[in-house]
Short mmCIF file of C-alpha atoms in Angstrom, two decimals:
data_model
loop_
_atom_site.label_atom_id
_atom_site.label_comp_id
_atom_site.label_asym_id
_atom_site.label_seq_id
_atom_site.Cartn_x
_atom_site.Cartn_y
_atom_site.Cartn_z
CA MET G 393 -37.72 -270.31 -54.13
CA PHE G 394 -35.94 -272.34 -56.86
CA ASP G 395 -35.70 -276.20 -56.74
CA ASP G 396 -34.79 -278.99 -59.26
CA ASP G 397 -38.56 -280.06 -59.56
CA MET G 398 -39.43 -276.55 -60.69
CA ILE G 399 -37.20 -276.87 -63.79
CA LEU G 400 -38.73 -280.01 -65.19
CA ALA G 401 -42.29 -279.41 -64.11
CA ARG G 402 -44.90 -278.34 -66.68
CA LYS G 403 -46.46 -275.00 -66.24
CA GLU G 404 -49.95 -275.09 -64.96
CA PRO G 405 -52.41 -272.66 -66.64
CA GLU G 406 -52.35 -270.07 -63.64
CA GLN G 407 -48.86 -270.66 -62.49
CA ARG G 408 -46.09 -268.16 -63.16
CA ARG G 409 -42.80 -269.52 -64.23
CA GLN G 410 -40.01 -268.54 -61.75
CA ASP G 411 -37.13 -269.60 -64.01
CA ALA G 412 -37.92 -267.64 -67.09
CA PHE G 413 -34.95 -265.29 -66.76
CA ALA G 414 -32.45 -268.22 -66.28
CA ARG G 415 -33.97 -269.87 -69.40
CA LEU G 416 -33.68 -266.71 -71.42
CA PHE G 417 -30.12 -266.08 -70.21
CA ALA G 418 -29.06 -269.66 -71.20
CA SER G 419 -30.66 -269.21 -74.51
CA VAL G 420 -28.87 -265.98 -75.09
CA ILE G 421 -25.47 -267.58 -74.09
CA LEU G 422 -26.33 -270.50 -76.43
CA ALA G 423 -27.13 -268.01 -79.27
CA VAL G 424 -23.70 -266.24 -79.03
CA PHE G 425 -21.90 -269.57 -79.02
CA ALA G 426 -23.81 -270.73 -82.18
CA ALA G 427 -23.20 -267.50 -83.95
CA SER G 428 -19.51 -267.53 -83.19
CA VAL G 429 -19.31 -271.12 -84.33
CA ALA G 430 -21.11 -270.13 -87.69
CA GLU G 431 -18.88 -267.24 -88.17
CA ALA G 432 -15.78 -269.39 -87.47
CA LEU G 433 -16.88 -272.04 -90.08
CA ILE G 434 -17.40 -269.51 -92.72
CA ARG G 435 -14.02 -267.97 -91.98
CA SER G 436 -12.31 -271.37 -92.03
CA PHE G 437 -13.90 -272.39 -95.37
CA SER G 438 -13.13 -269.15 -97.18
CA GLY G 439 -9.37 -269.53 -96.85
CA PRO G 440 -6.85 -266.81 -96.87
CA ASP G 441 -8.61 -264.46 -99.31
CA TYR G 442 -11.20 -263.14 -96.83
CA SER G 443 -12.86 -260.55 -98.97
CA ASP G 444 -15.52 -257.78 -98.14
CA ALA G 445 -18.14 -259.78 -99.53
CA MET G 446 -17.22 -262.92 -97.49
CA ARG G 447 -17.11 -260.72 -94.34
CA ASN G 448 -20.66 -259.39 -95.12
CA LEU G 449 -21.81 -262.88 -95.77
CA ALA G 450 -20.26 -264.05 -92.46
CA SER G 451 -21.78 -261.23 -90.60
CA GLY G 452 -25.10 -261.85 -91.93
CA LEU G 453 -24.98 -265.58 -91.23
CA ARG G 454 -23.83 -264.81 -87.68
CA SER G 455 -26.82 -262.53 -87.06
CA GLY G 456 -29.27 -264.95 -88.65
CA VAL G 457 -28.03 -267.79 -86.50
CA PHE G 458 -27.86 -265.70 -83.32
CA ALA G 459 -31.65 -264.37 -84.04
CA GLY G 460 -32.73 -268.00 -84.96
CA VAL G 461 -31.37 -269.59 -81.94
CA LEU G 462 -32.52 -266.63 -79.63
CA MET G 463 -36.17 -266.91 -81.26
CA LEU G 464 -36.10 -270.64 -80.90
CA GLN G 465 -35.34 -270.46 -77.17
CA PRO G 466 -33.70 -273.93 -77.13
CA VAL G 467 -33.70 -274.40 -73.34
CA ASP G 468 -37.44 -273.42 -72.92
CA ALA G 469 -38.17 -275.62 -76.19
CA VAL G 470 -36.52 -278.67 -74.49
CA ILE G 471 -38.08 -278.08 -71.15
CA GLU G 472 -41.62 -277.42 -72.42
CA ARG G 473 -41.28 -280.16 -75.15
CA HIS G 474 -42.16 -278.06 -78.10
CA SER G 475 -42.94 -279.68 -81.54
CA ILE G 476 -40.31 -279.98 -84.12
CA SER G 477 -42.43 -277.98 -86.46
CA ARG G 478 -42.74 -275.29 -83.97
CA MET G 479 -39.08 -275.13 -83.38
CA LEU G 480 -38.30 -275.15 -86.94
CA ALA G 481 -40.71 -272.26 -87.53
CA CYS G 482 -39.24 -270.21 -84.71
CA PHE G 483 -35.62 -270.73 -85.89
CA SER G 484 -36.29 -270.03 -89.61
CA SER G 485 -38.44 -266.91 -88.77
CA GLY G 486 -35.58 -265.59 -86.47
CA PHE G 487 -32.82 -266.47 -88.88
CA LEU G 488 -34.72 -264.55 -91.74
CA LEU G 489 -35.18 -261.63 -89.26
CA GLY G 490 -31.51 -261.56 -88.21
CA LEU G 491 -30.39 -261.69 -91.86
CA ALA G 492 -32.73 -258.92 -92.86
CA LEU G 493 -31.72 -256.66 -90.05
CA GLN G 494 -28.00 -257.21 -90.58
CA PHE G 495 -27.95 -256.84 -94.45
CA PHE G 496 -30.55 -253.88 -94.77
CA ILE G 497 -30.02 -252.02 -91.58
CA LEU G 498 -26.83 -252.65 -89.57
CA THR G 499 -24.32 -253.49 -92.47
CA PRO G 500 -25.19 -250.29 -94.44
CA SER G 501 -25.06 -248.02 -91.42
CA GLU G 502 -22.35 -249.59 -89.07
CA GLY G 503 -20.45 -252.09 -91.36
CA ALA G 504 -20.12 -255.82 -91.07
CA GLY G 505 -17.84 -255.77 -87.88
CA ALA G 506 -20.55 -254.30 -85.58
CA ALA G 507 -21.19 -257.71 -83.90
CA ILE G 508 -22.05 -256.45 -80.42
CA LEU G 509 -24.41 -253.76 -81.80
CA ALA G 510 -26.01 -256.54 -83.89
CA TYR G 511 -26.69 -258.71 -80.90
CA PHE G 512 -28.08 -255.74 -78.93
CA VAL G 513 -30.43 -254.71 -81.72
CA LEU G 514 -31.46 -258.44 -82.36
CA CYS G 515 -32.17 -258.94 -78.62
CA LEU G 516 -34.34 -255.76 -78.57
CA VAL G 517 -36.27 -256.65 -81.62
CA ILE G 518 -36.86 -260.33 -80.56
CA GLY G 519 -37.86 -259.13 -77.23
CA ALA G 520 -40.41 -256.81 -78.70
CA VAL G 521 -41.74 -259.68 -80.94
CA TRP G 522 -42.13 -262.02 -77.93
CA LEU G 523 -43.75 -259.07 -75.88
CA ILE G 524 -46.27 -258.40 -78.78
CA GLY G 525 -47.07 -262.12 -78.78
CA TYR G 526 -47.49 -262.23 -75.14
CA ILE G 527 -49.86 -259.13 -74.96
CA SER G 528 -51.95 -260.31 -77.90
CA ALA G 529 -52.17 -263.64 -76.15
CA VAL G 530 -53.41 -261.89 -72.90
CA ILE G 531 -55.93 -259.61 -74.79
CA THR G 532 -57.38 -262.53 -76.89
CA THR G 533 -57.72 -264.69 -73.68
CA TRP G 534 -59.34 -261.78 -71.93
CA LEU G 535 -61.74 -261.29 -74.73
CA GLY G 536 -62.55 -264.99 -74.83
CA LEU G 537 -61.14 -265.39 -78.34
CA PRO G 538 -58.77 -268.20 -79.56
CA LEU G 539 -55.11 -267.63 -79.14
CA PRO G 540 -53.22 -266.32 -82.39
CA GLY G 541 -51.00 -269.51 -82.27
CA ASP G 542 -54.15 -271.56 -82.42
CA ILE G 543 -55.42 -269.80 -85.21
CA TRP G 544 -52.32 -270.21 -87.31
CA ARG G 545 -52.13 -273.93 -86.23
CA ALA G 546 -55.66 -274.52 -87.32
CA ALA G 547 -55.05 -272.72 -90.69
CA LEU G 548 -51.99 -274.79 -91.44
CA GLN G 549 -53.62 -277.98 -90.29
CA LYS G 550 -56.70 -277.27 -92.84
CA LEU G 551 -54.00 -276.65 -95.51
CA ARG G 552 -52.05 -279.92 -94.85
CA LYS G 553 -55.16 -282.09 -94.70
CA PRO G 554 -55.71 -283.88 -97.93
CA ARG G 555 -59.28 -283.55 -99.21
CA VAL G 556 -60.32 -286.94 -100.09
CA SER G 557 -63.82 -287.37 -101.74
CA ASP G 558 -65.84 -290.42 -101.28
CA PRO G 559 -66.12 -292.29 -104.65
CA ASP G 560 -69.62 -293.50 -103.67
CA GLN G 561 -70.77 -289.92 -103.10
CA SER G 562 -69.35 -288.68 -106.41
CA ASP G 563 -71.38 -291.30 -108.50
CA GLN G 564 -74.72 -290.40 -107.07
CA ALA G 565 -76.74 -287.56 -108.69
CA PRO G 566 -78.29 -284.87 -106.36
#
């Protein structure tokens, strides 16, 4: 059912991945580790005067890093060979989502020390975001429309592409 070739093999269009849960579990473990390291760095640089503002900043940073790494899915990104721009977009959107959820929802209601609750809520929200993306991809494929990611990539490519006019064409009158 599970062999070494399956981990490194690229997914065929109609093939279902058997190791998706293992990849997700490894990404959650990496996200918890990265969030713990981020909070430890903030605590070590803050010194002995660890105030409430610093505790709120550390909890926001912890939740942001956790959500960013979870949204990035680093194990899946490495195996599937995602582009750097896609990985940066996933991490930054997850980081901002984690910061917003921590500062605007979790800290006012539960306090800055509710790390387990923050991780649980962030896992649910990011799972919902990925589920909505999957459902929209299935529906657009079923309807014969381009995938939402393809639309965004085409729009960004259109914005990045410099418009160079031909100097010979500009001199001629119509």
